[in-house]
Amino acid sequence: MDQETGRSLGKGCPQLLDPDHGSWYFKCTLTEVFGTSRVVRRGGFATPEAAAKERSKVLAESRRRRATGCSVAECLRQWLSVSEQRVRPNTLRAYATHIDRYLIPHLGHLPLTKLAPGHVSTMLTELAHTTSKHDQPLSATTVRRIWATLRAALSWAVRAGLIERNAAKLVQMPREPARPPQVWTEELVAEWNATGRRPLVAVWTLVQLRRFLDLVRDDRLFALWWLFALRGLRRGEAAGLRWVDVSLEERALRIVQQRITVGATVQIGEPKTRSGRRSIALDRRTVEVLRLHRERQLAEAAAAGGRWRHSGYVFTKLDGDPLHPNFMTHRFADLLIGSGLPPIRLHDLRHGAATLAHHAGVDLKTVQDLLGHASYQLTADTYTNVLPETQQHAADAVADLILDRHDRDQQRDTKGVSADSPTGCGVGGGDPPACSHRSLANRAWSGHLGRMWRLGRRLRPRRRQHHSDRRTTTRPTTSARSIGP
């Protein structure tokens, strides 16, 4: 070692050929539980025997770990490292939070092969009585997501051959109740004013939405609120929308990217789902709104001069930089203050756009394409019959179908009734109970049900009988000559 710099002389040491000078070290390659390899180097041993002894201990420990397996904590961290390239940044961040804050403190000390469903059940029970960093009890949704993270990690461990069964899958979780959007009806608004309670997911009525659009008509981001309310864009999709993705002539815009927040940074990534990459048709009113927004943006660029940054985004700051996604949320909340409108979230405008489109007669498949949902079932479960007007229309349609058919059947069955007969049965004298109007209606309805039953019999599929399966019956034949006793 150089006495002045304190650095090792290495091959430049003048006493390198002296066998009694320096120390010994060893180097070996270890195979980990997960099949990966790593190189271990350790030095400072006075004799080669001491270095060899330490090397043997390291190799023996490695063999023991492969035989006994890893701990739950090691499995979770390894799964997190291999998931970096296949999940989105926000998803990876949520996984890391679940692992570091909840899963490792409760289960990390256990050997992976010893993890049982009882351990998972005990953890979930304890989490239900745990508070978050905001001193609030963990919601059922959060507990379910923590369980889903553990289930995904253990599924990877099963595929990797580390364990034979997934203990998290053997724990039955209660079904998460569906939370379809609730409409801010007059009764719900009155309850909110009286108690302060509000739905978790709520949408405005047509009248309330018109009030909001009138309120923000002079806002420089009016086109942003318009697209949220009518076309149902996600926040990240609106923040990542560029003018090259908008065709005012063809009346369409394309969703090809989004700008999302990951911690304190903003990243550009792919749409949320594979179906999120889509083309959205624009009506003539929306095209005009976007054209006016473009003219305003060009005027702002001319006023800013050299300070304007030509970012190419549709929604920008006054200097041309794209809007931060969180700014959209905060700005929307500020616009609702003092507006007199019931509160909703910015994402609820997307729910409202889908609900209004379905109410306008748009089929659910088209609504799914509009929103970029990955499955039709999600769209159907969330946006079917939300508005009271939609439910009322369905109820009236069913009632009209039944009653109109009933009236036609009753009129047809009473065509033979004489107008001069006070009995209503076309026969003078008496009013037999069998010929009353109630009986006629009952017979008409029974006849209708009978016709429906016969129609179902005709439409019922029948198994085609094979020729070999047909039974042949032979009628007994008698001679023309009579045989007497």
Coordinates of C-alpha atoms in Angstrom, one line a residue:
M1 CA 0.0 0.0 0.0
D2 CA 1.3 3.5 -0.9
Q3 CA 2.0 5.3 2.4
E4 CA 1.3 8.7 0.8
T5 CA -2.0 8.0 -1.1
G6 CA -3.2 5.0 0.9
R7 CA -4.0 3.1 -2.3
S8 CA -3.0 -0.4 -3.0
L9 CA 0.1 -0.8 -5.2
G10 CA -1.2 -3.9 -6.9
K11 CA 1.2 -5.3 -9.5
G12 CA 3.5 -2.4 -8.9
C13 CA 4.4 -3.5 -5.4
P14 CA 8.2 -4.1 -5.1
Q15 CA 7.6 -7.0 -2.6
L16 CA 5.2 -8.9 -4.8
L17 CA 7.5 -11.9 -5.2
D18 CA 8.0 -12.3 -1.5
P19 CA 5.8 -15.3 -0.4
D20 CA 5.5 -13.9 3.1
H21 CA 4.2 -10.5 1.9
G22 CA 0.5 -9.5 1.5
S23 CA -2.7 -11.5 2.2
W24 CA -4.8 -14.1 0.6
Y25 CA -8.2 -13.9 -1.0
F26 CA -10.7 -16.3 -2.6
K27 CA -13.2 -16.0 -5.5
C28 CA -16.2 -18.3 -6.2
T29 CA -19.4 -18.3 -8.2
L30 CA -22.7 -19.0 -6.3
T31 CA -26.0 -20.2 -7.8
E32 CA -28.9 -18.5 -6.1
V33 CA -32.3 -19.9 -5.2
F34 CA -33.9 -18.1 -8.2
G35 CA -31.4 -19.7 -10.7
T36 CA -29.2 -16.6 -11.1
S37 CA -25.4 -16.6 -10.4
R38 CA -23.2 -14.1 -8.6
V39 CA -19.5 -13.9 -8.0
V40 CA -18.2 -13.6 -4.4
R41 CA -14.7 -12.1 -3.7
R42 CA -13.2 -11.9 -0.2
G43 CA -9.7 -11.1 0.9
G44 CA -7.5 -10.2 3.9
F45 CA -6.7 -13.8 4.9
A46 CA -3.2 -14.4 6.4
T47 CA -2.8 -17.9 5.0
P48 CA -4.2 -19.8 2.0
E49 CA -5.7 -22.3 4.4
A50 CA -7.8 -19.6 6.0
A51 CA -9.0 -18.4 2.7
A52 CA -10.0 -21.9 1.5
K53 CA -11.8 -22.5 4.8
E54 CA -13.9 -19.4 4.4
R55 CA -14.6 -20.3 0.8
S56 CA -15.9 -23.7 1.9
K57 CA -18.2 -22.0 4.4
V58 CA -19.6 -19.7 1.7
L59 CA -20.3 -22.6 -0.7
A60 CA -21.9 -24.7 2.1
E61 CA -24.2 -21.8 3.0
S62 CA -25.2 -21.4 -0.6
R63 CA -26.0 -25.1 -0.9
R64 CA -28.1 -24.9 2.3
R65 CA -30.1 -22.0 1.0
R66 CA -30.9 -23.8 -2.3
A67 CA -32.0 -26.8 -0.3
T68 CA -34.3 -25.0 2.2
G69 CA -35.5 -22.3 -0.2
C70 CA -35.8 -18.6 0.3
S71 CA -37.9 -16.5 2.6
V72 CA -41.1 -14.7 1.7
A73 CA -39.2 -11.4 1.8
E74 CA -36.6 -12.6 -0.7
C75 CA -39.2 -14.0 -3.0
L76 CA -41.2 -10.7 -3.0
R77 CA -38.1 -8.6 -3.7
Q78 CA -37.0 -10.9 -6.5
W79 CA -40.4 -10.8 -8.1
L80 CA -40.4 -7.1 -7.9
S81 CA -37.1 -6.9 -9.7
V82 CA -38.2 -9.1 -12.5
S83 CA -41.5 -7.1 -12.9
E84 CA -39.8 -3.8 -13.7
Q85 CA -39.8 -4.4 -17.4
R86 CA -43.4 -5.6 -17.8
V87 CA -45.5 -3.3 -15.7
R88 CA -46.1 0.4 -15.7
P89 CA -44.2 2.7 -13.4
N90 CA -47.2 3.5 -11.2
T91 CA -48.1 -0.2 -10.9
L92 CA -44.5 -1.0 -9.9
R93 CA -44.6 1.8 -7.4
A94 CA -47.8 0.4 -5.9
Y95 CA -46.3 -3.1 -5.7
A96 CA -43.2 -1.8 -3.9
T97 CA -45.5 0.1 -1.4
H98 CA -47.5 -3.0 -0.7
I99 CA -44.4 -5.1 -0.2
D100 CA -42.3 -2.8 2.0
R101 CA -45.2 -1.4 4.1
Y102 CA -47.4 -4.4 4.6
L103 CA -46.3 -7.8 3.2
I104 CA -42.7 -8.0 4.5
P105 CA -43.5 -6.8 8.0
H106 CA -46.3 -9.5 8.3
L107 CA -44.9 -12.4 6.3
G108 CA -41.3 -11.6 5.3
H109 CA -39.7 -13.7 8.1
L110 CA -41.4 -16.9 7.0
P111 CA -39.7 -19.5 4.8
L112 CA -41.5 -19.4 1.4
T113 CA -42.1 -23.2 1.5
K114 CA -43.8 -22.9 4.9
L115 CA -46.2 -20.1 3.9
A116 CA -49.8 -21.4 4.5
P117 CA -53.2 -20.0 3.9
G118 CA -53.6 -19.4 7.6
H119 CA -50.7 -17.0 7.6
V120 CA -52.3 -15.0 4.8
S121 CA -55.7 -14.9 6.5
T122 CA -54.1 -13.7 9.7
M123 CA -52.4 -10.9 7.8
L124 CA -55.6 -9.8 6.1
T125 CA -57.4 -9.7 9.5
E126 CA -54.6 -7.5 11.0
L127 CA -54.6 -5.2 7.9
A128 CA -58.3 -4.6 8.4
H129 CA -57.5 -3.0 11.7
T130 CA -54.4 -1.1 10.5
T131 CA -54.3 2.6 9.7
S132 CA -52.6 4.2 6.7
K133 CA -50.1 7.0 6.7
H134 CA -53.0 9.4 6.9
D135 CA -54.2 7.8 10.2
Q136 CA -57.2 6.4 8.4
P137 CA -58.3 2.7 8.5
L138 CA -57.3 0.8 5.4
S139 CA -60.2 0.4 3.1
A140 CA -61.5 -2.9 1.9
T141 CA -60.2 -2.0 -1.6
T142 CA -56.7 -1.4 -0.4
V143 CA -56.6 -4.7 1.6
R144 CA -57.8 -6.5 -1.6
R145 CA -55.1 -4.9 -3.7
I146 CA -52.4 -5.9 -1.1
W147 CA -53.8 -9.5 -1.3
A148 CA -53.7 -9.3 -5.1
T149 CA -50.0 -8.2 -5.0
L150 CA -49.1 -11.2 -2.8
R151 CA -51.2 -13.5 -5.1
A152 CA -49.3 -12.3 -8.2
A153 CA -45.9 -12.8 -6.5
L154 CA -46.7 -16.3 -5.4
S155 CA -48.0 -17.2 -8.8
W156 CA -44.6 -16.2 -10.2
A157 CA -43.0 -18.4 -7.5
V158 CA -45.1 -21.4 -8.6
R159 CA -44.1 -20.9 -12.2
A160 CA -40.4 -20.6 -11.2
G161 CA -40.7 -23.9 -9.3
L162 CA -40.0 -22.5 -5.9
I163 CA -43.3 -23.6 -4.4
E164 CA -46.0 -26.0 -5.4
R165 CA -49.1 -24.1 -4.5
N166 CA -50.2 -20.5 -4.1
A167 CA -51.3 -19.9 -0.5
A168 CA -53.0 -16.6 -1.4
K169 CA -55.3 -18.2 -3.9
L170 CA -56.6 -20.6 -1.3
V171 CA -57.8 -17.6 0.8
Q172 CA -61.3 -16.6 -0.1
M173 CA -61.7 -12.9 -0.4
P174 CA -65.1 -11.2 -0.1
R175 CA -66.3 -9.9 -3.5
E176 CA -65.8 -6.2 -3.9
P177 CA -69.1 -4.5 -4.3
A178 CA -69.7 -2.8 -7.6
R179 CA -69.8 1.0 -7.4
P180 CA -71.7 2.2 -10.4
P181 CA -71.9 6.0 -10.8
Q182 CA -74.8 7.7 -9.0
V183 CA -76.6 10.6 -10.6
W184 CA -76.9 13.8 -8.6
T185 CA -80.7 13.8 -8.5
E186 CA -82.6 16.5 -6.5
E187 CA -83.1 14.1 -3.6
L188 CA -79.4 13.2 -3.5
V189 CA -78.4 16.9 -3.7
A190 CA -80.8 17.7 -0.8
E191 CA -79.2 14.9 1.3
W192 CA -75.7 16.2 0.5
N193 CA -76.7 19.7 1.6
A194 CA -78.2 18.5 4.8
T195 CA -75.6 15.9 5.9
G196 CA -72.5 16.5 3.8
R197 CA -72.4 12.9 2.6
R198 CA -71.6 12.4 -1.0
P199 CA -71.3 9.3 -3.3
L200 CA -67.9 7.9 -4.0
V201 CA -68.6 8.0 -7.8
A202 CA -71.2 10.5 -9.0
V203 CA -72.2 12.1 -12.3
W204 CA -74.1 15.2 -13.2
T205 CA -77.4 15.4 -14.9
L206 CA -77.8 17.0 -18.3
V207 CA -78.9 20.3 -16.6
Q208 CA -76.0 20.3 -14.2
L209 CA -73.5 19.6 -17.0
R210 CA -74.9 22.4 -19.1
R211 CA -74.5 24.7 -16.1
F212 CA -70.9 23.7 -15.7
L213 CA -70.1 24.2 -19.4
D214 CA -71.7 27.7 -19.3
L215 CA -69.7 28.5 -16.2
V216 CA -66.3 27.7 -17.9
R217 CA -67.1 29.0 -21.3
D218 CA -64.6 31.8 -21.0
D219 CA -61.9 29.7 -19.4
R220 CA -58.8 29.3 -21.6
L221 CA -59.0 25.5 -21.1
F222 CA -62.7 25.3 -22.1
A223 CA -61.8 22.8 -24.8
L224 CA -60.2 20.6 -22.2
W225 CA -63.4 20.5 -20.0
W226 CA -65.4 20.0 -23.2
L227 CA -63.4 16.9 -24.2
F228 CA -63.6 15.5 -20.7
A229 CA -67.4 15.9 -20.6
L230 CA -68.4 14.8 -24.1
R231 CA -65.6 12.4 -25.3
G232 CA -64.6 10.9 -22.0
L233 CA -60.8 11.2 -22.2
R234 CA -58.6 10.0 -19.3
R235 CA -56.6 12.7 -17.6
G236 CA -53.3 11.3 -18.9
E237 CA -54.7 11.0 -22.4
A238 CA -55.7 14.7 -22.4
A239 CA -52.3 15.7 -21.0
G240 CA -50.5 13.8 -23.7
L241 CA -52.7 14.9 -26.6
R242 CA -50.7 16.6 -29.4
W243 CA -51.9 18.6 -32.4
V244 CA -50.4 15.9 -34.8
D245 CA -52.9 13.5 -33.3
V246 CA -55.9 15.7 -34.1
S247 CA -57.5 16.0 -37.5
L248 CA -60.1 18.7 -37.6
E249 CA -60.8 18.0 -41.3
E250 CA -61.5 14.4 -40.7
R251 CA -63.2 15.2 -37.4
A252 CA -61.2 12.7 -35.4
L253 CA -58.4 12.5 -32.8
R254 CA -56.1 9.6 -32.0
I255 CA -55.0 8.5 -28.6
V256 CA -51.4 7.2 -28.9
Q257 CA -49.8 8.2 -25.7
Q258 CA -50.4 9.6 -22.2
R259 CA -48.5 11.7 -19.7
I260 CA -48.8 10.3 -16.2
T261 CA -47.4 11.2 -12.8
V262 CA -44.9 8.9 -11.2
G263 CA -44.1 10.3 -7.8
A264 CA -42.9 13.9 -8.4
T265 CA -42.1 13.3 -12.1
V266 CA -44.2 13.2 -15.2
Q267 CA -43.5 10.4 -17.7
I268 CA -44.7 9.7 -21.2
G269 CA -46.0 6.2 -21.8
E270 CA -48.4 4.0 -23.8
P271 CA -52.2 4.2 -23.2
K272 CA -53.5 2.5 -20.1
T273 CA -54.7 -0.6 -22.0
R274 CA -54.3 -2.1 -25.4
S275 CA -57.7 -0.9 -26.3
G276 CA -56.7 2.6 -25.1
R277 CA -54.9 3.2 -28.4
R278 CA -57.9 4.3 -30.4
S279 CA -59.5 6.8 -32.7
I280 CA -62.3 9.0 -31.3
A281 CA -64.8 10.6 -33.7
L282 CA -65.6 14.3 -33.2
D283 CA -68.9 16.1 -33.8
R284 CA -69.0 19.4 -35.6
R285 CA -69.4 21.4 -32.3
T286 CA -66.3 19.7 -30.8
V287 CA -64.4 20.5 -34.0
E288 CA -65.4 24.2 -33.7
V289 CA -64.4 24.2 -30.0
L290 CA -60.9 22.8 -30.8
R291 CA -60.5 25.2 -33.7
L292 CA -61.2 28.2 -31.4
H293 CA -58.8 26.7 -28.9
R294 CA -56.1 26.5 -31.5
E295 CA -56.6 30.1 -32.5
R296 CA -56.3 31.2 -28.9
Q297 CA -53.1 29.2 -28.4
L298 CA -51.5 30.8 -31.5
A299 CA -52.4 34.2 -30.1
E300 CA -50.7 33.3 -26.8
A301 CA -47.7 32.1 -28.7
A302 CA -47.5 35.4 -30.6
A303 CA -47.8 37.4 -27.3
A304 CA -45.1 35.3 -25.6
G305 CA -42.6 35.8 -28.4
G306 CA -39.3 34.1 -27.7
R307 CA -40.5 32.7 -24.4
W308 CA -42.9 30.4 -26.1
R309 CA -41.9 26.8 -26.3
H310 CA -43.3 24.9 -29.3
S311 CA -44.1 21.7 -27.5
G312 CA -46.8 20.6 -30.0
Y313 CA -49.3 19.7 -27.2
V314 CA -52.9 20.7 -27.4
F315 CA -53.3 21.9 -23.8
T316 CA -50.3 24.0 -22.6
K317 CA -49.3 26.6 -20.1
L318 CA -49.0 30.3 -21.1
D319 CA -45.3 29.6 -22.2
G320 CA -46.2 26.5 -24.3
D321 CA -45.1 23.8 -21.9
P322 CA -47.6 20.9 -21.6
L323 CA -49.9 21.0 -18.6
H324 CA -49.0 18.9 -15.6
P325 CA -51.7 16.2 -15.1
N326 CA -52.2 17.2 -11.4
F327 CA -52.9 20.8 -12.5
M328 CA -55.9 19.6 -14.4
T329 CA -57.3 18.0 -11.3
H330 CA -56.6 21.1 -9.1
R331 CA -58.0 23.5 -11.7
F332 CA -61.2 21.5 -12.0
A333 CA -61.7 21.5 -8.3
D334 CA -61.2 25.3 -8.1
L335 CA -63.8 25.9 -10.8
L336 CA -66.4 24.0 -8.8
I337 CA -65.9 26.2 -5.7
G338 CA -68.8 28.7 -5.5
S339 CA -70.5 27.2 -8.6
G340 CA -73.4 25.8 -6.7
L341 CA -73.0 22.4 -8.4
P342 CA -72.7 19.2 -6.4
P343 CA -69.1 17.9 -6.2
I344 CA -67.7 15.3 -8.6
R345 CA -64.1 14.3 -9.4
L346 CA -62.4 15.1 -12.7
H347 CA -62.5 11.4 -13.6
D348 CA -66.3 11.5 -13.0
L349 CA -66.6 13.6 -16.1
R350 CA -65.5 10.5 -18.0
H351 CA -68.2 8.5 -16.3
G352 CA -70.7 11.1 -17.2
A353 CA -69.7 11.1 -20.9
A354 CA -70.2 7.4 -21.1
T355 CA -73.5 7.6 -19.2
L356 CA -74.9 10.3 -21.5
A357 CA -73.7 8.5 -24.6
H358 CA -75.6 5.4 -23.6
H359 CA -78.7 7.5 -22.6
A360 CA -78.6 9.1 -26.1
G361 CA -79.0 5.6 -27.7
V362 CA -75.4 4.7 -28.4
D363 CA -74.8 1.0 -28.0
L364 CA -72.5 -0.3 -25.3
K365 CA -69.9 -1.7 -27.8
T366 CA -69.5 1.8 -29.2
V367 CA -69.3 3.2 -25.7
Q368 CA -66.5 0.7 -25.0
D369 CA -64.6 1.8 -28.0
L370 CA -65.1 5.5 -27.1
L371 CA -63.7 4.9 -23.6
G372 CA -60.9 2.5 -24.5
H373 CA -62.1 -0.2 -22.1
A374 CA -60.3 -3.5 -22.2
S375 CA -63.5 -5.5 -21.8
Y376 CA -67.2 -5.1 -22.8
Q377 CA -68.2 -6.5 -19.4
L378 CA -66.7 -3.5 -17.6
T379 CA -68.6 -1.1 -19.7
A380 CA -71.9 -3.0 -19.4
D381 CA -71.6 -3.4 -15.6
T382 CA -70.7 0.3 -15.0
Y383 CA -72.9 2.3 -17.4
T384 CA -76.1 0.3 -17.9
N385 CA -79.3 2.1 -16.7
V386 CA -77.6 4.8 -14.6
L387 CA -79.7 7.8 -15.5
P388 CA -83.2 7.8 -14.0
E389 CA -84.6 8.7 -17.5
T390 CA -83.0 5.5 -18.9
Q391 CA -84.6 3.3 -16.2
Q392 CA -87.9 5.0 -16.7
H393 CA -87.8 4.5 -20.4
A394 CA -87.1 0.8 -19.9
A395 CA -89.9 0.4 -17.4
D396 CA -92.4 2.2 -19.7
A397 CA -91.3 0.1 -22.7
V398 CA -91.9 -3.2 -20.9
A399 CA -95.3 -2.0 -19.5
D400 CA -96.4 -0.8 -22.9
L401 CA -95.4 -4.0 -24.6
I402 CA -97.5 -6.1 -22.1
L403 CA -100.5 -3.8 -21.8
D404 CA -100.8 -3.1 -25.6
R405 CA -100.7 -6.7 -26.4
H406 CA -103.3 -7.4 -23.7
D407 CA -105.6 -4.7 -25.0
R408 CA -105.4 -6.0 -28.6
D409 CA -106.2 -9.6 -27.4
Q410 CA -109.1 -8.3 -25.4
Q411 CA -110.6 -6.4 -28.3
R412 CA -110.2 -9.3 -30.6
D413 CA -112.0 -11.7 -28.1
T414 CA -114.9 -9.2 -27.6
K415 CA -115.7 -8.5 -31.2
G416 CA -118.7 -10.9 -31.1
V417 CA -120.3 -9.1 -28.2
S418 CA -123.7 -7.5 -29.0
A419 CA -123.9 -3.8 -28.4
D420 CA -127.7 -4.1 -27.5
S421 CA -127.1 -6.8 -24.9
P422 CA -126.7 -5.4 -21.4
T423 CA -125.1 -8.7 -20.3
G424 CA -122.0 -8.2 -22.5
C425 CA -122.2 -11.8 -23.8
G426 CA -124.4 -11.3 -26.8
V427 CA -127.2 -13.4 -25.4
G428 CA -130.3 -11.9 -23.9
G429 CA -131.2 -12.3 -20.2
G430 CA -128.9 -13.0 -17.3
D431 CA -125.3 -12.2 -16.8
P432 CA -123.5 -15.4 -16.3
P433 CA -120.2 -15.1 -14.4
A434 CA -118.4 -16.8 -17.2
C435 CA -119.2 -14.0 -19.6
S436 CA -118.1 -11.1 -17.4
H437 CA -115.5 -8.6 -18.6
R438 CA -113.0 -9.9 -16.1
S439 CA -113.5 -13.5 -17.4
L440 CA -113.0 -12.3 -21.0
A441 CA -109.7 -10.6 -20.0
N442 CA -108.5 -13.7 -18.2
R443 CA -109.3 -15.9 -21.2
A444 CA -107.5 -13.4 -23.5
W445 CA -104.4 -13.4 -21.3
S446 CA -104.6 -17.2 -21.0
G447 CA -104.9 -17.5 -24.7
H448 CA -101.8 -15.2 -25.1
L449 CA -99.8 -17.4 -22.8
G450 CA -100.9 -20.5 -24.7
R451 CA -99.8 -19.1 -28.0
M452 CA -96.4 -18.2 -26.5
W453 CA -96.1 -21.8 -25.2
R454 CA -96.9 -23.3 -28.6
L455 CA -94.4 -20.9 -30.2
G456 CA -91.7 -22.0 -27.9
R457 CA -92.5 -25.6 -28.6
R458 CA -92.1 -25.0 -32.4
L459 CA -88.8 -23.1 -31.8
R460 CA -87.4 -25.7 -29.4
P461 CA -84.5 -27.6 -31.1
R462 CA -85.1 -31.3 -31.6
R463 CA -82.5 -34.0 -31.8
R464 CA -82.4 -35.5 -35.3
Q465 CA -83.0 -39.2 -34.9
H466 CA -80.6 -41.5 -36.7
H467 CA -82.1 -44.1 -39.0
S468 CA -80.7 -46.9 -37.0
D469 CA -82.4 -45.6 -33.8
R470 CA -85.8 -45.5 -35.3
R471 CA -88.1 -48.1 -33.8
T472 CA -90.1 -50.1 -36.2
T473 CA -93.5 -51.4 -35.1
T474 CA -95.4 -54.1 -36.9
R475 CA -99.1 -53.9 -36.8
P476 CA -100.8 -57.2 -36.5
T477 CA -102.5 -58.2 -39.6
T478 CA -105.7 -60.1 -39.9
S479 CA -107.0 -62.1 -42.7
A480 CA -110.0 -60.9 -44.6
R481 CA -111.7 -64.2 -43.7
S482 CA -113.2 -64.1 -40.3
I483 CA -112.3 -66.9 -38.0
G484 CA -115.2 -67.9 -35.9
P485 CA -115.2 -69.6 -32.6

